[in-house]
DNA sequence: ATGCTATCTTTCCGATGTCAAGATTGAAGA
DNA sequence: TCTTCAATCTTGACATCGGAAAGATAGCAT
């Protein structure tokens, strides 16, 4: 057990991700992460000024994975531009159900600093993907005459709302249990039908 | 200063609401609430078994206020059933911006027990309002032939997604600053235009 | 080999949620 | 009226947390 860990920063991010996916974001403690990494509780301070700082770095990586997941969904969809947009929505929901804690972090403002340069850049890239997908679907004929920004907001809001309501269990409470992926696909059909 | 407070339970809920609206839900501590109420840190335990228990009781009241706000919005709208539904969406957004912390609590599953009987009942009442509004709008001619449940989920998700994205600052980051109420109204127009 | 700096450990502080034990009160029953 | 008793509140304790400070160690450049 060497005094120097080697690449503690990486290890901490990794262990923190594990801990979060196991016990949820609310239960995460810096000291527990340090324990997982086999290091004293004061060690993380040299790599992250703050608990929020660690989570922000973690969120930046999660956002990269999220964007990659969306891109993969779109790529596998092919077909029309509208179908690509729907595929993006389905990928949005799927990522969130597969990594609920990561999704929570990247969309929340309680645990991270959204104005952190690296996170903001990663976030912008993701948002640009959506803007472009919406723009091309509209060029293809979707929702002619509607303000483009409103369409972006509408698309993003629907996917996001559906996802977060599901994660919080609010939808099942109100409407009864259902297959999220199927309903999500259906909802996105309705949305892009015009 | 009498030994017995009189109605500590009420006072604690009130002070907790104050604290939450001032400093946010994440910063709330039971001991701070006790201090605000002028009582020792152990006192709350006799009225709430848990921090979660207090927050759940608080969320139940907040949910009642939320439902009342939605009802008021609808009542003032009048007009067609579709217009009522749109008014409900606008009231949804407005309540959330006026009481962000309360809104956060009632929609989250991290701070409260959603299966608490009283909360669940209050939540059901609110959800029923939405279901009815959607149902009547559809009977009036909106989105003929679309599955009713999908419409309910679509409406709720859009309002909820727009609201939470706004509260977390995610929309402004991606799209630039804008007037939420105006955009919300526009988005709901698009959604109910079919 | 020597010194320097980043890394890690240890120790300490105030604060939190929860529990247990004791003090106080008001009210019901004798 | 006196007594008992349950509900209410206080006090003290414990483990844990995030964060700061000070000391130990290791690797690297000179």
XYZ file of C-alpha atoms (C1' of nucleotides) in Angstrom:
448
model
C 0.000 0.000 0.000
C 2.028 2.889 -1.287
C 1.802 6.278 0.297
C 1.046 7.808 -3.034
C -1.991 6.410 -4.684
C -0.960 7.069 -8.236
C -4.046 8.486 -9.814
C -6.334 9.238 -6.928
C -8.354 11.730 -8.885
C -9.489 9.109 -11.346
C -10.090 6.553 -8.628
C -12.217 8.962 -6.616
C -14.402 9.783 -9.599
C -14.810 6.098 -10.283
C -15.632 5.115 -6.721
C -17.977 8.047 -6.361
C -19.862 6.914 -9.444
C -20.143 3.424 -7.998
C -21.380 4.724 -4.666
C -23.921 6.975 -6.320
C -25.295 4.243 -8.529
C -25.622 1.962 -5.512
C -27.035 4.249 -2.838
C -28.260 7.309 -4.682
C -26.920 10.813 -4.826
C -28.344 11.910 -1.497
C -26.477 9.262 0.439
C -23.071 10.096 -0.987
C -20.414 11.199 1.450
C -16.912 12.316 0.633
C -15.524 10.193 3.412
C -17.217 7.086 2.096
C -15.700 7.713 -1.302
C -12.284 8.067 0.316
C -12.831 4.776 2.142
C -13.775 3.034 -1.087
C -10.579 4.274 -2.641
C -8.582 3.023 0.352
C -7.393 6.440 1.310
C -7.785 8.777 4.264
C -10.728 11.137 4.450
C -8.532 14.162 3.971
C -7.000 12.963 0.736
C -9.737 14.075 -1.669
C -9.180 17.681 -0.685
C -6.024 17.725 -2.768
C -7.880 16.850 -5.943
C -11.264 18.445 -5.377
C -11.672 21.646 -3.445
C -15.138 20.665 -2.494
C -17.759 17.971 -2.511
C -19.531 20.004 -5.178
C -16.283 20.173 -7.111
C -16.032 16.387 -7.232
C -19.634 16.025 -8.263
C -19.213 18.635 -10.966
C -16.279 16.749 -12.453
C -18.320 13.584 -12.214
C -21.274 15.272 -13.879
C -19.108 16.455 -16.745
C -18.103 12.880 -17.546
C -21.671 11.699 -17.128
C -22.816 14.385 -19.530
C -20.305 13.130 -22.078
C -21.649 9.608 -21.703
C -25.174 10.943 -21.982
C -24.434 12.769 -25.196
C -22.762 9.667 -26.594
C -25.841 7.617 -25.723
C -28.088 10.081 -27.521
C -25.825 10.066 -30.545
C -25.820 6.283 -30.648
C -29.592 6.200 -30.472
C -29.880 8.614 -33.360
C -27.279 6.806 -35.439
C -29.011 3.457 -35.067
C -32.339 4.987 -36.012
C -31.625 6.188 -39.475
C -34.688 6.908 -41.560
C -36.317 10.290 -41.613
C -35.205 13.294 -39.609
C -38.362 13.039 -37.552
C -37.575 9.440 -36.760
C -34.097 10.487 -35.671
C -35.609 12.997 -33.288
C -37.909 10.361 -31.847
C -34.971 7.997 -31.444
C -33.170 10.708 -29.537
C -36.084 10.996 -27.195
C -36.156 7.264 -26.627
C -32.412 7.251 -25.969
C -32.916 10.081 -23.478
C -35.384 8.023 -21.507
C -33.329 4.856 -21.731
C -30.147 6.464 -20.438
C -32.023 7.909 -17.500
C -33.523 4.565 -16.536
C -30.208 2.789 -16.883
C -28.279 5.422 -14.939
C -30.818 7.224 -12.795
C -28.290 8.686 -10.387
C -26.034 10.003 -13.123
C -29.008 11.488 -14.905
C -30.103 13.162 -11.719
C -26.717 14.746 -11.231
C -26.329 16.175 -14.702
C -29.744 17.790 -14.684
C -29.747 19.068 -11.122
C -28.382 22.341 -9.863
C -28.231 21.304 -6.235
C -25.167 19.121 -6.390
C -23.038 20.647 -9.110
C -21.858 24.024 -10.362
C -23.529 24.362 -13.719
C -21.362 27.363 -14.591
C -18.199 25.311 -14.303
C -16.474 25.824 -17.679
C -15.945 22.157 -18.484
C -19.434 21.133 -17.497
C -20.996 24.056 -19.313
C -19.094 23.165 -22.463
C -20.209 19.550 -22.319
C -23.756 20.643 -21.651
C -23.709 23.010 -24.609
C -22.545 20.240 -26.918
C -25.447 18.091 -25.851
C -27.945 20.882 -26.213
C -26.591 21.706 -29.660
C -27.279 18.123 -30.714
C -30.917 18.578 -29.791
C -31.184 21.945 -31.495
C -29.797 20.525 -34.679
C -32.080 17.483 -34.596
C -35.131 19.680 -34.084
C -34.022 22.061 -36.793
C -33.592 19.290 -39.356
C -36.872 17.655 -38.456
C -38.567 20.976 -38.972
C -36.804 21.512 -42.279
C -38.157 18.118 -43.246
C -41.667 19.348 -42.655
C -42.415 18.999 -38.982
C -44.465 21.737 -37.329
C -44.119 24.280 -40.088
C -44.451 27.863 -38.976
C -43.787 27.205 -35.308
C -41.027 29.140 -33.595
C -37.902 26.967 -33.593
C -36.937 27.809 -30.037
C -40.380 26.852 -28.803
C -40.028 23.509 -30.544
C -36.670 22.852 -28.942
C -38.057 23.714 -25.544
C -41.142 21.623 -26.134
C -39.145 18.566 -27.193
C -36.635 18.822 -24.392
C -39.317 19.503 -21.802
C -41.407 16.535 -22.815
C -38.544 14.061 -22.718
C -37.243 15.550 -19.506
C -40.584 15.754 -17.774
C -41.539 12.222 -18.687
C -38.198 10.978 -17.430
C -38.105 12.811 -14.140
C -41.727 12.076 -13.317
C -40.988 8.428 -13.911
C -37.823 8.440 -11.836
C -39.647 10.069 -8.937
C -42.428 7.521 -9.170
C -44.987 10.254 -9.702
C -46.392 8.858 -12.916
C -46.929 5.360 -11.647
C -48.698 6.801 -8.620
C -51.140 8.720 -10.758
C -51.667 6.561 -13.782
C -50.769 3.074 -12.633
C -47.777 0.988 -13.683
C -46.830 0.893 -17.352
C -43.948 0.166 -19.680
C -41.985 3.388 -19.809
C -40.143 2.753 -23.058
C -43.313 1.884 -24.905
C -45.195 4.874 -23.556
C -42.254 7.144 -24.270
C -42.176 5.954 -27.872
C -45.886 6.581 -28.150
C -45.683 10.046 -26.630
C -42.908 11.052 -28.998
C -44.995 9.784 -31.906
C -47.842 12.022 -30.867
C -45.519 14.952 -30.452
C -43.963 14.626 -33.874
C -47.155 13.736 -35.697
C -48.077 17.247 -36.723
C -42.010 31.052 27.837
C -44.104 28.108 28.838
C -42.660 24.651 28.972
C -45.362 23.440 26.672
C -45.437 25.174 23.355
C -49.116 24.682 22.631
C -49.154 23.611 19.037
C -45.578 22.800 18.231
C -46.521 20.580 15.323
C -48.107 23.482 13.466
C -45.301 25.840 14.357
C -42.658 23.430 13.124
C -44.369 22.984 9.776
C -44.648 26.728 9.440
C -41.060 27.479 10.362
C -39.818 24.673 8.152
C -41.694 26.157 5.220
C -40.122 29.527 5.924
C -36.657 28.049 6.168
C -37.081 26.099 2.967
C -38.326 29.079 1.004
C -35.390 31.122 2.258
C -32.472 28.748 1.949
C -33.701 25.895 -0.211
C -34.545 22.361 0.600
C -30.989 21.091 0.695
C -29.988 23.449 3.473
C -32.839 22.535 5.788
C -31.900 21.096 9.163
C -34.238 19.827 11.823
C -32.261 21.634 14.502
C -32.540 24.922 12.671
C -36.300 24.484 12.468
C -36.392 23.778 16.191
C -34.374 26.941 16.818
C -36.757 28.992 14.707
C -39.642 27.679 16.768
C -37.787 28.556 19.972
C -37.613 25.004 21.157
C -34.895 22.482 21.934
C -33.423 20.296 19.238
C -35.055 17.175 20.615
C -38.567 18.547 20.661
C -39.557 17.792 17.074
C -39.092 14.082 17.664
C -42.361 14.021 19.584
C -44.333 15.251 16.594
C -42.394 13.833 13.677
C -40.638 10.510 13.859
C -38.184 11.630 11.267
C -36.905 14.469 9.159
C -38.587 12.762 6.229
C -41.770 12.560 8.244
C -41.832 16.310 8.757
C -41.095 16.977 5.129
C -43.825 14.580 4.065
C -46.381 16.393 6.194
C -45.110 19.665 4.758
C -45.342 18.294 1.235
C -48.937 17.234 1.799
C -49.921 20.791 2.642
C -47.898 22.136 -0.236
C -49.657 19.717 -2.562
C -52.990 21.048 -1.347
C -51.882 24.593 -2.075
C -50.610 23.499 -5.459
C -53.910 21.902 -6.374
C -55.744 25.020 -5.231
C -53.495 27.164 -7.416
C -54.206 24.984 -10.432
C -57.936 25.143 -9.741
C -57.827 28.912 -9.452
C -55.971 29.182 -12.738
C -58.558 27.053 -14.478
C -61.479 28.886 -12.918
C -60.193 32.288 -14.006
C -59.631 31.013 -17.520
C -63.132 30.082 -18.518
C -63.648 29.736 -22.243
C -63.139 26.453 -24.011
C -61.980 23.230 -22.403
C -58.742 23.484 -24.277
C -58.186 26.959 -22.922
C -58.811 25.630 -19.443
C -56.155 23.005 -19.956
C -53.711 25.621 -21.146
C -54.542 27.773 -18.130
C -53.794 24.829 -15.922
C -50.379 24.491 -17.518
C -49.657 28.159 -16.992
C -50.741 27.911 -13.364
C -48.444 24.911 -12.967
C -45.476 26.932 -14.116
C -46.431 29.973 -12.100
C -46.789 28.096 -8.834
C -43.383 26.516 -9.344
C -41.697 29.843 -9.962
C -43.399 31.455 -7.008
C -42.671 28.565 -4.635
C -39.704 26.743 -6.109
C -38.766 24.950 -2.913
C -42.289 23.735 -2.229
C -42.605 22.573 -5.801
C -39.355 20.706 -5.497
C -40.516 18.890 -2.404
C -43.856 17.742 -3.725
C -42.379 16.328 -6.907
C -39.275 14.768 -5.445
C -38.919 11.332 -3.959
C -35.691 12.061 -2.134
C -37.103 14.066 0.717
C -40.557 12.654 1.299
C -42.367 9.322 1.485
C -44.642 9.358 -1.513
C -46.519 6.321 -0.225
C -47.590 8.159 2.904
C -51.407 7.826 2.918
C -52.178 11.511 3.342
C -49.689 12.647 0.762
C -50.751 9.962 -1.688
C -54.379 11.020 -1.307
C -53.571 14.667 -1.921
C -51.448 13.737 -4.895
C -54.225 11.626 -6.353
C -56.664 14.506 -6.093
C -54.309 16.721 -8.030
C -53.663 14.126 -10.662
C -57.385 13.528 -11.046
C -57.841 17.209 -11.821
C -55.422 16.887 -14.684
C -56.999 13.699 -15.980
C -60.381 15.322 -16.034
C -59.140 18.454 -17.748
C -57.436 16.407 -20.448
C -60.475 14.218 -20.855
C -62.815 17.165 -21.355
C -60.459 18.890 -23.739
C -60.346 15.742 -25.782
C -64.124 15.400 -25.722
C -64.205 18.930 -27.054
C -62.189 17.840 -30.033
C -58.545 17.917 -29.046
C -56.287 15.159 -30.391
C -59.039 12.872 -31.529
C -58.091 9.220 -31.655
C -55.060 9.538 -29.394
C -54.862 7.302 -26.341
C -56.139 9.271 -23.348
C -53.431 8.075 -21.006
C -50.744 9.108 -23.445
C -52.291 12.571 -23.626
C -52.323 12.887 -19.845
C -48.711 11.824 -19.648
C -47.764 14.116 -22.502
C -49.429 17.147 -20.906
C -48.058 16.526 -17.451
C -44.591 15.760 -18.762
C -44.403 18.911 -20.825
C -45.459 21.200 -18.001
C -43.259 19.383 -15.543
C -40.228 19.202 -17.794
C -40.436 22.842 -18.742
C -40.730 23.803 -15.095
C -37.927 21.682 -13.715
C -35.542 22.530 -16.526
C -36.215 26.172 -15.820
C -35.762 25.824 -12.074
C -32.453 24.059 -12.561
C -31.283 26.756 -14.947
C -30.762 24.208 -17.690
C -32.938 25.952 -20.255
C -31.367 29.342 -19.863
C -27.935 27.739 -20.246
C -28.892 26.156 -23.521
C -31.222 28.600 -25.132
C -30.420 31.897 -23.527
C -32.566 33.908 -21.134
C -36.249 34.282 -21.896
C -39.582 35.055 -20.292
C -40.757 31.759 -18.875
C -44.455 32.584 -18.605
C -44.639 33.758 -22.177
C -42.763 30.776 -23.537
C -44.840 28.432 -21.417
C -48.015 29.899 -22.814
C -46.653 29.520 -26.324
C -45.562 25.919 -25.751
C -48.964 24.984 -24.416
C -50.566 26.608 -27.448
C -48.488 24.444 -29.729
C -49.295 21.372 -27.716
C -53.055 21.909 -27.813
C -53.215 23.136 -31.371
C -53.891 19.771 -32.987
C 22.807 13.627 -2.605
C 19.826 17.495 -1.648
C 16.043 20.221 -1.545
C 11.331 21.187 -3.168
C 6.662 20.343 -4.002
C 2.719 17.619 -4.518
C 0.424 14.113 -2.206
C -1.416 11.858 1.704
C -2.338 11.294 6.946
C -3.764 12.882 11.310
C -6.053 15.762 14.240
C -9.423 19.044 15.241
C -13.764 21.842 14.808
C -18.699 22.895 14.390
C -22.919 20.926 12.835
C -26.307 17.352 11.924
C -29.891 13.331 12.751
C -31.227 10.216 16.009
C -31.637 8.026 20.505
C -32.191 7.622 25.591
C -32.999 9.438 30.068
C -34.766 12.928 32.929
C -37.736 17.108 33.959
C -42.156 19.473 33.572
C -46.843 20.093 32.601
C -51.823 19.540 32.307
C -55.672 16.681 32.910
C -58.315 12.774 34.440
C -59.761 10.035 38.314
C -59.746 9.197 43.490
C -58.283 18.558 46.535
C -54.809 15.325 45.910
C -52.611 11.889 43.105
C -51.219 9.624 39.273
C -50.105 9.368 34.557
C -49.333 10.246 29.843
C -47.906 13.738 26.763
C -44.611 17.157 26.010
C -40.217 19.226 26.218
C -35.058 19.436 27.735
C -30.599 17.676 28.168
C -26.881 14.910 27.082
C -24.671 11.512 24.247
C -23.110 9.181 19.922
C -21.720 8.407 15.212
C -21.082 10.840 11.063
C -20.305 14.529 8.073
C -17.688 18.533 5.440
C -13.970 21.304 5.947
C -9.427 23.393 7.756
C -4.806 22.999 9.618
C -0.546 20.903 10.504
C 2.629 17.278 9.997
C 4.627 13.124 7.425
C 6.132 11.005 3.127
C 7.478 10.286 -1.526
C 9.067 11.291 -5.998
C 11.319 14.552 -9.020
C 14.385 18.140 -10.566
C 18.621 20.045 -9.708
